[in-house]
mmCIF file of C-alpha atoms and ligand atoms in Angstrom:
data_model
loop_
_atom_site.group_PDB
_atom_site.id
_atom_site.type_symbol
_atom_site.label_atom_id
_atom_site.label_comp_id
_atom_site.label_asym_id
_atom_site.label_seq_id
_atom_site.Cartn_x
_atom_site.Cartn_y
_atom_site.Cartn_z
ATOM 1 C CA UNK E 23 0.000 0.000 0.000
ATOM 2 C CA UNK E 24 1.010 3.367 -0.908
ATOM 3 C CA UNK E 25 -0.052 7.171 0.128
ATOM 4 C CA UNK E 26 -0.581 9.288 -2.467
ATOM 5 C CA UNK E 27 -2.004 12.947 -2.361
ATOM 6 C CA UNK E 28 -4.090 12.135 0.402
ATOM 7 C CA UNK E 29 -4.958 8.641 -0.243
ATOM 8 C CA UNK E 30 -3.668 5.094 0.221
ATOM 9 C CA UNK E 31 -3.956 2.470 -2.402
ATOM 10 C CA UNK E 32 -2.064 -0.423 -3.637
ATOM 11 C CA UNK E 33 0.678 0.737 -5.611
ATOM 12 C CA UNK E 34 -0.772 -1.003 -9.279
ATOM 13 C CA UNK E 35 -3.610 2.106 -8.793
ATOM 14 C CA UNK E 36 -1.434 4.824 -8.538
ATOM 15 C CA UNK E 37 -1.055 7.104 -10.767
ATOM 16 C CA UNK E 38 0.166 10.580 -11.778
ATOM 17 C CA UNK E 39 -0.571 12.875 -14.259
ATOM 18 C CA UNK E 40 2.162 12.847 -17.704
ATOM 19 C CA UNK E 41 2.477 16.513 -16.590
ATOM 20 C CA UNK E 42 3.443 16.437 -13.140
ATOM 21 C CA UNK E 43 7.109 18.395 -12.856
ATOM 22 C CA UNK E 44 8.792 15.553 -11.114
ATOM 23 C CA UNK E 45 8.231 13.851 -14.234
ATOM 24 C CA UNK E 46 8.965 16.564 -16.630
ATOM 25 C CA UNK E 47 11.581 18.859 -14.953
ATOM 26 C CA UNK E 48 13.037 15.853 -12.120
ATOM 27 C CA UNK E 49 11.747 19.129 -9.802
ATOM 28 C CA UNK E 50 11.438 17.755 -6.091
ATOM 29 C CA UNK E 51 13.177 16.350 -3.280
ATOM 30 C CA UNK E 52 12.631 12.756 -1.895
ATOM 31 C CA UNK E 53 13.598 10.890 1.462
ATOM 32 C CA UNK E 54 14.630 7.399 2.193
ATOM 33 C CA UNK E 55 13.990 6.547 5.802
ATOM 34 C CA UNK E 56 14.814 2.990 7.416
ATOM 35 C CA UNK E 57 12.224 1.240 9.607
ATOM 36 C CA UNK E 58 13.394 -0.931 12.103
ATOM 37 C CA UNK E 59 10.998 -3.064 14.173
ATOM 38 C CA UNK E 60 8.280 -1.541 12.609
ATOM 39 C CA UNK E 61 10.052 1.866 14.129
ATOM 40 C CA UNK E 62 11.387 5.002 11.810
ATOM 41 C CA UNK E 63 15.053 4.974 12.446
ATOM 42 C CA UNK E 64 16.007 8.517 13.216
ATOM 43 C CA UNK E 65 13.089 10.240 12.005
ATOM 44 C CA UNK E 66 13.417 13.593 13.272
ATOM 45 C CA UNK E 67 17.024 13.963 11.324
ATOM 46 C CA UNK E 68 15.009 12.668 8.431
ATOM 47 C CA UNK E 69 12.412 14.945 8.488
ATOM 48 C CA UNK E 70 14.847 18.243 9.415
ATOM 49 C CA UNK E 71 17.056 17.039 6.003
ATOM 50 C CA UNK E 72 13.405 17.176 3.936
ATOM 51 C CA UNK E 73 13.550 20.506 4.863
ATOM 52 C CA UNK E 74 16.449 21.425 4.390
ATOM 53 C CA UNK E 75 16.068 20.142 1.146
ATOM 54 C CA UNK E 76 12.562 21.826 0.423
ATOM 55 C CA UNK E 77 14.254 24.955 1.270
ATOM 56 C CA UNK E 78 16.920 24.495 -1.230
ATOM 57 C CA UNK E 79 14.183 24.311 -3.905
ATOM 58 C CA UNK E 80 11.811 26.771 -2.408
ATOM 59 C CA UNK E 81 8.964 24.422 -1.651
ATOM 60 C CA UNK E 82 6.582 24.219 1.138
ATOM 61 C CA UNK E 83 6.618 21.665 3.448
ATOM 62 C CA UNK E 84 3.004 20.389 2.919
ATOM 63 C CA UNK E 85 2.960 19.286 6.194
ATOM 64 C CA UNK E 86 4.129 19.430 10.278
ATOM 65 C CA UNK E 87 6.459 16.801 11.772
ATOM 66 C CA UNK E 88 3.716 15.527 13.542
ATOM 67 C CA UNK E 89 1.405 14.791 10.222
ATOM 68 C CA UNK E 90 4.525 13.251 8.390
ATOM 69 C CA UNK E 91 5.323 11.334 11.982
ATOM 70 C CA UNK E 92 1.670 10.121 11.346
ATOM 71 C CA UNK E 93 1.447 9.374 7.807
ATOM 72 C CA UNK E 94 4.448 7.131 8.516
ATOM 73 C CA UNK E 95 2.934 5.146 10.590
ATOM 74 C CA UNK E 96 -0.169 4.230 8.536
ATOM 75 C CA UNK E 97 2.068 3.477 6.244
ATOM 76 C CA UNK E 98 4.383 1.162 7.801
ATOM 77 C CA UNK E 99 1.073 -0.457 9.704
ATOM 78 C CA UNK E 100 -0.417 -0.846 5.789
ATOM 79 C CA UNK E 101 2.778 -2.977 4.481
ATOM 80 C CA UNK E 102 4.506 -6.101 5.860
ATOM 81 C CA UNK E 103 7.863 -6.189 7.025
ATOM 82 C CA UNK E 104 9.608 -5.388 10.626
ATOM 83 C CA UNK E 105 12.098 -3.491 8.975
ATOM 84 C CA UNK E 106 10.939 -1.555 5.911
ATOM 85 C CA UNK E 107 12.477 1.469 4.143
ATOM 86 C CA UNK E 108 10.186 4.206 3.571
ATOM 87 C CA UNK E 109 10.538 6.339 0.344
ATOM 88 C CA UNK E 110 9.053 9.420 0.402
ATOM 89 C CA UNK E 111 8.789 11.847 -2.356
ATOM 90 C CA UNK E 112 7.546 15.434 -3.145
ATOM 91 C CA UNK E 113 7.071 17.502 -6.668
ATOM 92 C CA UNK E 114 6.198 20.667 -7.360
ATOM 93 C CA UNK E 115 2.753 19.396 -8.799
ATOM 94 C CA UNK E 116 1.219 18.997 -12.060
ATOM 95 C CA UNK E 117 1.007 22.438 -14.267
ATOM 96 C CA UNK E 118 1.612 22.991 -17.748
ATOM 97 C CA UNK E 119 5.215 23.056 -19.135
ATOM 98 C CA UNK E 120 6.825 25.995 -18.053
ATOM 99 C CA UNK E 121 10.123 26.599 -15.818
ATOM 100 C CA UNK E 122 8.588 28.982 -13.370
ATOM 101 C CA UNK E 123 7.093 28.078 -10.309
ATOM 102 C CA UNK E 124 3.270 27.517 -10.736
ATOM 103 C CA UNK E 125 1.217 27.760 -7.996
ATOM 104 C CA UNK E 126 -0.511 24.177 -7.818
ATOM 105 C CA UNK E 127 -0.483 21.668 -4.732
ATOM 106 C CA UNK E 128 2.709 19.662 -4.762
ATOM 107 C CA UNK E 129 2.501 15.923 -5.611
ATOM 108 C CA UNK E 130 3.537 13.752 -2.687
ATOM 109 C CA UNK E 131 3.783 10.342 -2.686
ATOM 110 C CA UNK E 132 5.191 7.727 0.007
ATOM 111 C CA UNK E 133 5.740 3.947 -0.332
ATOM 112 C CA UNK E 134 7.603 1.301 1.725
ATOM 113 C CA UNK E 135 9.209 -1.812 0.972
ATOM 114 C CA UNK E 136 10.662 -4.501 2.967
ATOM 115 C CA UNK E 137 14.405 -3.848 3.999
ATOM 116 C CA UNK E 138 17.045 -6.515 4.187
ATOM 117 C CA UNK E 139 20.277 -6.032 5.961
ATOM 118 C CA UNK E 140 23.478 -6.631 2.965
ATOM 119 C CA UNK E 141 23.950 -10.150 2.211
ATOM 120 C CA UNK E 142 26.543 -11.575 5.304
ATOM 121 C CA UNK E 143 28.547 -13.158 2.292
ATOM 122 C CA UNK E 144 29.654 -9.402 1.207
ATOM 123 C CA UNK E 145 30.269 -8.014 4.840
ATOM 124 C CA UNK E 146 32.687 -10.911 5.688
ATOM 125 C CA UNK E 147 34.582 -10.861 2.298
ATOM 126 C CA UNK E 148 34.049 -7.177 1.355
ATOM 127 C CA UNK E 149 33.238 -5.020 -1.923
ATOM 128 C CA UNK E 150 34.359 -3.798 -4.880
ATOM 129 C CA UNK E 151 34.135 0.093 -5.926
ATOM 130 C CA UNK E 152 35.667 2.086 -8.550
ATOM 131 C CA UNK E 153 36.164 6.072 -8.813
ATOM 132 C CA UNK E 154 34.983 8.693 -10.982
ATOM 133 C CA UNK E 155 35.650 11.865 -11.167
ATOM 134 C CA UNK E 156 32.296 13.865 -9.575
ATOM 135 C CA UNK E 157 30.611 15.598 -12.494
ATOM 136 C CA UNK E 158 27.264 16.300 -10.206
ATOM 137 C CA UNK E 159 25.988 19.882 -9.878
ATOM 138 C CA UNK E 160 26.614 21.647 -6.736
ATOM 139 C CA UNK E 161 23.371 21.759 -4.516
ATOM 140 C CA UNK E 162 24.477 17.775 -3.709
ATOM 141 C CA UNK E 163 23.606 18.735 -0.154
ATOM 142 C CA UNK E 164 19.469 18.524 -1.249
ATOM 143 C CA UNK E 165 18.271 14.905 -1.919
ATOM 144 C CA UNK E 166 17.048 15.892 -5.104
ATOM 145 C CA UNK E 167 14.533 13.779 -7.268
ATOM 146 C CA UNK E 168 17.061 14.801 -10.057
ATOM 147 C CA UNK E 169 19.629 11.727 -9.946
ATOM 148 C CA UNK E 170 20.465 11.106 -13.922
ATOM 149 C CA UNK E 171 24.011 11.697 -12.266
ATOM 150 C CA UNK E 172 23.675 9.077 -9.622
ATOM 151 C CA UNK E 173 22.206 6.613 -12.004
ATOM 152 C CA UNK E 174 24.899 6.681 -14.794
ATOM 153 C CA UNK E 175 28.135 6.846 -11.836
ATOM 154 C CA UNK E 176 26.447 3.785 -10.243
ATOM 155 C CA UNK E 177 25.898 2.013 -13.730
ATOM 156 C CA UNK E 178 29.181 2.719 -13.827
ATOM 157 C CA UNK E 179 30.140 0.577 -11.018
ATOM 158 C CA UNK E 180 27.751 -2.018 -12.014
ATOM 159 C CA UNK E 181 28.803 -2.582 -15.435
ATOM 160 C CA UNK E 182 32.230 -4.275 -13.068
ATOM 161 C CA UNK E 183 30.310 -6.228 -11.160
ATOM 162 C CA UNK E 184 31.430 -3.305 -8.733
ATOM 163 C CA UNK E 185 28.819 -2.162 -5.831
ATOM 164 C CA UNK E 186 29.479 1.151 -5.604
ATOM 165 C CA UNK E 187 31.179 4.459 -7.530
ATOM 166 C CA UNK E 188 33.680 6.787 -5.115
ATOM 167 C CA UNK E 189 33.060 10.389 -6.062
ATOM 168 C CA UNK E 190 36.169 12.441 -6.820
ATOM 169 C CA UNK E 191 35.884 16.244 -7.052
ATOM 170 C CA UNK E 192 39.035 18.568 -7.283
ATOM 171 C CA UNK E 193 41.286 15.661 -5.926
ATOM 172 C CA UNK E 194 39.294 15.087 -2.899
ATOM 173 C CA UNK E 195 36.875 12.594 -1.873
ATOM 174 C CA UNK E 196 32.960 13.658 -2.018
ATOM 175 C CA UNK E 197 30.342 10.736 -1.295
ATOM 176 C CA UNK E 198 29.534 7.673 -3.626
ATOM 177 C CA UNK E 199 26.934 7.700 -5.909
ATOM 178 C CA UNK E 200 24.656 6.761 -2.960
ATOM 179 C CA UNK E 201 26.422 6.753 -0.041
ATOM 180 C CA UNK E 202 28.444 8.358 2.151
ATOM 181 C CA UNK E 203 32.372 7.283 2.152
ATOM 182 C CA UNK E 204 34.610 6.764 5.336
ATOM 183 C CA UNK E 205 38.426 6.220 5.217
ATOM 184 C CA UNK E 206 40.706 4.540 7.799
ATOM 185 C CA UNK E 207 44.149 5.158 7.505
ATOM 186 C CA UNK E 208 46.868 5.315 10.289
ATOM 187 C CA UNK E 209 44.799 4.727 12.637
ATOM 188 C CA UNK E 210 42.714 7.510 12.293
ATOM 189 C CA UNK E 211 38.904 7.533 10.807
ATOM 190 C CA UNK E 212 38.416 10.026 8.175
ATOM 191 C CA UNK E 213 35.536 11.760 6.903
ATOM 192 C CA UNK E 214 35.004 14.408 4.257
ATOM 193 C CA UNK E 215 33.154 17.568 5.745
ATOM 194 C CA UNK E 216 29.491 18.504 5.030
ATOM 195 C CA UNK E 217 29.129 21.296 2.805
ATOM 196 C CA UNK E 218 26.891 21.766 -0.580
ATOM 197 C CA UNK E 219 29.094 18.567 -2.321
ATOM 198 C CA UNK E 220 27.389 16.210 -0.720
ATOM 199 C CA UNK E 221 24.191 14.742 1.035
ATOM 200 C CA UNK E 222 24.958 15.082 4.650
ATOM 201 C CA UNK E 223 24.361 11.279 5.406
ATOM 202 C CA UNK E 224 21.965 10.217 8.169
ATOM 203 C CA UNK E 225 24.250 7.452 8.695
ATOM 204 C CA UNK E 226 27.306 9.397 8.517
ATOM 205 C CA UNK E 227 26.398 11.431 11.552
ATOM 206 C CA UNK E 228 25.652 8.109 13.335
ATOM 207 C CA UNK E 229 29.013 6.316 12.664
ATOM 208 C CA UNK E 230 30.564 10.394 13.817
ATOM 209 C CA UNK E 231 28.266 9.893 17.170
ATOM 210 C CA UNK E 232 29.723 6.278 17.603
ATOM 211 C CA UNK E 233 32.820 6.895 17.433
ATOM 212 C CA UNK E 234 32.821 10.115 19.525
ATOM 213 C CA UNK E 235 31.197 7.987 21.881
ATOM 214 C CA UNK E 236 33.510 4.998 21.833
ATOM 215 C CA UNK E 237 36.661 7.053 21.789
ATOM 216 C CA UNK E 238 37.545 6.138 18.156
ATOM 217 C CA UNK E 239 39.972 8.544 16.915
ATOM 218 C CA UNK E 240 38.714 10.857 14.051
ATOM 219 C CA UNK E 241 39.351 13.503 12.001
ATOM 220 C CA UNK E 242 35.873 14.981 9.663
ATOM 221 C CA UNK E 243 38.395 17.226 6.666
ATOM 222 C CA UNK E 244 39.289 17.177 3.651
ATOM 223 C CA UNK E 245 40.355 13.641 2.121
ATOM 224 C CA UNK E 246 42.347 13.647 -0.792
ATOM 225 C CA UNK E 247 42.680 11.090 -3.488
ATOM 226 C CA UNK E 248 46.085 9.856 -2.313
ATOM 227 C CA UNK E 249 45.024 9.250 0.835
ATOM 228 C CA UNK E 250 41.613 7.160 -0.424
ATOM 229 C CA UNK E 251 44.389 5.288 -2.345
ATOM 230 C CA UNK E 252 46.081 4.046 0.312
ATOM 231 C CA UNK E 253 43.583 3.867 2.916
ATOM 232 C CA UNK E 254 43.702 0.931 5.721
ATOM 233 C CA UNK E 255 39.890 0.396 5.125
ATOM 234 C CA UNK E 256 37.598 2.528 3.529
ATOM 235 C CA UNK E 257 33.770 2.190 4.621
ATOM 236 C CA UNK E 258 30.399 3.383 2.844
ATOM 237 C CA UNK E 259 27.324 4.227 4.745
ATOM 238 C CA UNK E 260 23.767 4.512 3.784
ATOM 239 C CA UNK E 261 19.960 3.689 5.293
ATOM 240 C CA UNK E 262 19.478 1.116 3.481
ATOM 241 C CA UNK E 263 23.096 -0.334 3.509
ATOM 242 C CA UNK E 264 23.949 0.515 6.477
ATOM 243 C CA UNK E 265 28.039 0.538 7.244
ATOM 244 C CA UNK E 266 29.967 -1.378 4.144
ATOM 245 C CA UNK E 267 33.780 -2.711 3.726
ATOM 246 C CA UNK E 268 35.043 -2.133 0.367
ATOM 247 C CA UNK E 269 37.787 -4.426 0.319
ATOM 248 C CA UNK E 270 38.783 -3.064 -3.632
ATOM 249 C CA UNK E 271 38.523 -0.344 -5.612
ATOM 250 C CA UNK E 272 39.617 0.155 -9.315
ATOM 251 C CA UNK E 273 40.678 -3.810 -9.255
ATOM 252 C CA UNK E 274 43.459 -2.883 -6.398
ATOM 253 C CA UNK E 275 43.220 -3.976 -3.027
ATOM 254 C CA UNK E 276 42.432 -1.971 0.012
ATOM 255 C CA UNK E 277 44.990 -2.761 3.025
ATOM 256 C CA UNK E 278 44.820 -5.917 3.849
ATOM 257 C CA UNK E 279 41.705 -7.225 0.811
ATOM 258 C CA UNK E 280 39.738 -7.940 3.700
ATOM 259 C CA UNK E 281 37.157 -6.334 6.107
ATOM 260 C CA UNK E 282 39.582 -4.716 8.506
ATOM 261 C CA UNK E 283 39.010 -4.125 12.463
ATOM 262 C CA UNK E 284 37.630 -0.697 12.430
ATOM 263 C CA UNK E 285 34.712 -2.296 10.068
ATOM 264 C CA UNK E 286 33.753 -4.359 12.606
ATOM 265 C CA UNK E 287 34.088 -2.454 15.033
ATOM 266 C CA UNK E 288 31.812 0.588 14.066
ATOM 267 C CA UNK E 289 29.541 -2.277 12.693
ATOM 268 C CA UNK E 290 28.895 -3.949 15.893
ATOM 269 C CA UNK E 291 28.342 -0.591 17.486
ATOM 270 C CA UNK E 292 25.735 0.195 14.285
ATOM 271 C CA UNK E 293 23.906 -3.363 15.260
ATOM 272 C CA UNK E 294 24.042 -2.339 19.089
ATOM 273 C CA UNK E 295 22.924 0.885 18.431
ATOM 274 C CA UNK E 296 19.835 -0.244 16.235
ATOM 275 C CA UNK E 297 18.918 -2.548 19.346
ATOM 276 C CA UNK E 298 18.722 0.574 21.285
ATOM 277 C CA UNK E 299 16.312 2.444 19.240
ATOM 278 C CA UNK E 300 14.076 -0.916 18.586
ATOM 279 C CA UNK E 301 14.060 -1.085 22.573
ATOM 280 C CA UNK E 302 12.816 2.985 22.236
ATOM 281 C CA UNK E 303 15.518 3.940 24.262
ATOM 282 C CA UNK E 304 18.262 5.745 21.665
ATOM 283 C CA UNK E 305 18.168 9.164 22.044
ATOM 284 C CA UNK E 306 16.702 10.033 18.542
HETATM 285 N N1 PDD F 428 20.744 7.306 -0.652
HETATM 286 N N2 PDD F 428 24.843 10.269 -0.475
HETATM 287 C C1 PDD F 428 23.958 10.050 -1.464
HETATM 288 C C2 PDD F 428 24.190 10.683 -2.785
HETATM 289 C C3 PDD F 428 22.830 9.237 -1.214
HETATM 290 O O1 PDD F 428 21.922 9.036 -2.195
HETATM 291 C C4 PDD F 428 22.673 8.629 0.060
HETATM 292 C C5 PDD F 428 21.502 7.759 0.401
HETATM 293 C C6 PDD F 428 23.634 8.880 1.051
HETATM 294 C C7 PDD F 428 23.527 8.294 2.436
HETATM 295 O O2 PDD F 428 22.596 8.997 3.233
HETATM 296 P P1 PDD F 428 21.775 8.269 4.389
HETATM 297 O O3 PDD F 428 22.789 7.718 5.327
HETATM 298 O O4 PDD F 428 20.979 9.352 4.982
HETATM 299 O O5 PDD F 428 20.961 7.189 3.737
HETATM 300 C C8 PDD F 428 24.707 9.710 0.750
HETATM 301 C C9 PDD F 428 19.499 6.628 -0.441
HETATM 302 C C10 PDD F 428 19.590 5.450 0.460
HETATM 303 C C11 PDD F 428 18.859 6.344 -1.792
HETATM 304 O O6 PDD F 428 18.896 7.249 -2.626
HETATM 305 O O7 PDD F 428 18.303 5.259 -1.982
#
């Protein structure tokens, strides 16, 4: 079951309208948002980064936290699944082609589907990712409907058999193509700064909180291309991933080829963590 523009329905009877601008102009913002025993995972960060990213188009918010907070619910109640990922998604409406703003109700649509943790096969052997140079506008800090970016770099990576494409901007590391990037090198865990090159990762800030927490030794700057080259580890992070070893990238090992120690480590605290909040007693 699905909610859209007021209604619920099973997703085979939704539709929208040929000249909605999401469809014609890729102009809104979306939000993926993990569900964990039937719980959103961190859903006030969620909802703070849809605004942030309504802002950076100039769109309402159609609604309060406590509507979305609500919505959410019905929906994860409407679909099977403990853990789900909810995929919510907002246009600027349906208006007749023109670039400037009309002033029509925005289309907003929400679905969720059932979430499964990465196969344990790739978190005990690793993954493979390759690099690209970052050829993404500059506003990556709003989760933009817009992706045609996103898609071709990760097509990129899967045309290797590769699960994920390391963005390179300037000489320094940005995100993947849907995910955030760590890197662990001399005993020190890295991670690029937030600014308007990249999404500022719900995860990310969790793995930063861990490992303030657990006294891991970290530096958030600037991480150049050298230094991604010969990292110890290097880690991705998304909702729906959660924390990834990349064990290769470009065909050439990373330290050691396999999962290293600060992997686990930040991934047990990422499982312990998730206990937490499914017990309602994290802090967010
Ligand atoms: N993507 N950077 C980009 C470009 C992303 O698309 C994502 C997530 C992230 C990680 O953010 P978070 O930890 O909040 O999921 C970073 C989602 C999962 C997607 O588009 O499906």
């Amino acid at each position: 079951m699905i909610y859209l523009n007021g209604k619920f329905m099973p997703i085979e009877e939704a539709c929208i309208p040929v000249l909605d601008r999401g469809f014609i102009f890729g102009d809104g913002v979306y939000e993926v948002i993990p569900v964990y025993s039937r719980k959103p995972f961190r859903l006030a960060e969620h909802l703070d980064r849809l605004q942030h990213s309504l802002d950076g188009i100039r769109l309402k918010n159609p609604f309060g936290n406590d509507e979305w907070s609500h919505l959410l619910e019905q929906i994860i109640t409407k679909n099977d699944g403990e853990d789900q990922y909810i995929y919510l998604h907002i246009t600027r409406g349906v208006a007749k082609r023109d670039h400037a703003f009309p002033q029509v109700p925005p289309t907003i649509f929400i679905m969720s589907n059932p979430l499964l943790p990465p196969p344990a096969e790739l978190l005990r052997s690793g993954a493979s990712a390759i690099t690209a140079i970052d050829n993404r506008w500059i506003r990556c800090d709003v989760k933009a409907i817009s992706l045609l970016p996103n898609v071709l770099l990760r097509q990129m990576a899967v045309d290797v058999q590769a699960i994920e494409t390391i963005l390179i901007r300037d000489g320094f590391l940005t995100e993947g193509a849907a995910s955030n990037i760590f890197v662990f090198k001399n005993k020190m865990l890295l991670a690029p700064p937030k600014s308007h090159l990249m999404l500022p990762g719900i995860t990310y800030d969790v793995i930063l909180e861990l490992a303030t927490a657990n006294q891991i030794a970290h530096e958030v700057r600037e991480i150049s291309e050298a230094e991604i080259r010969t990292a110890n580890e290097i880690l991705l992070t998304s909702s729906t991933k959660e924390i990834m070893p990349i064990t290769k990238l470009d065909g050439e090992t990373v330290g050691t080829g396999k999962p290293g120690d600060m992997f686990t480590q930040l991934h047990t605290l990422y499982q312990q963590y998730k206990a937490t909040h499914m017990r309602g007693n994290a802090s967010h």
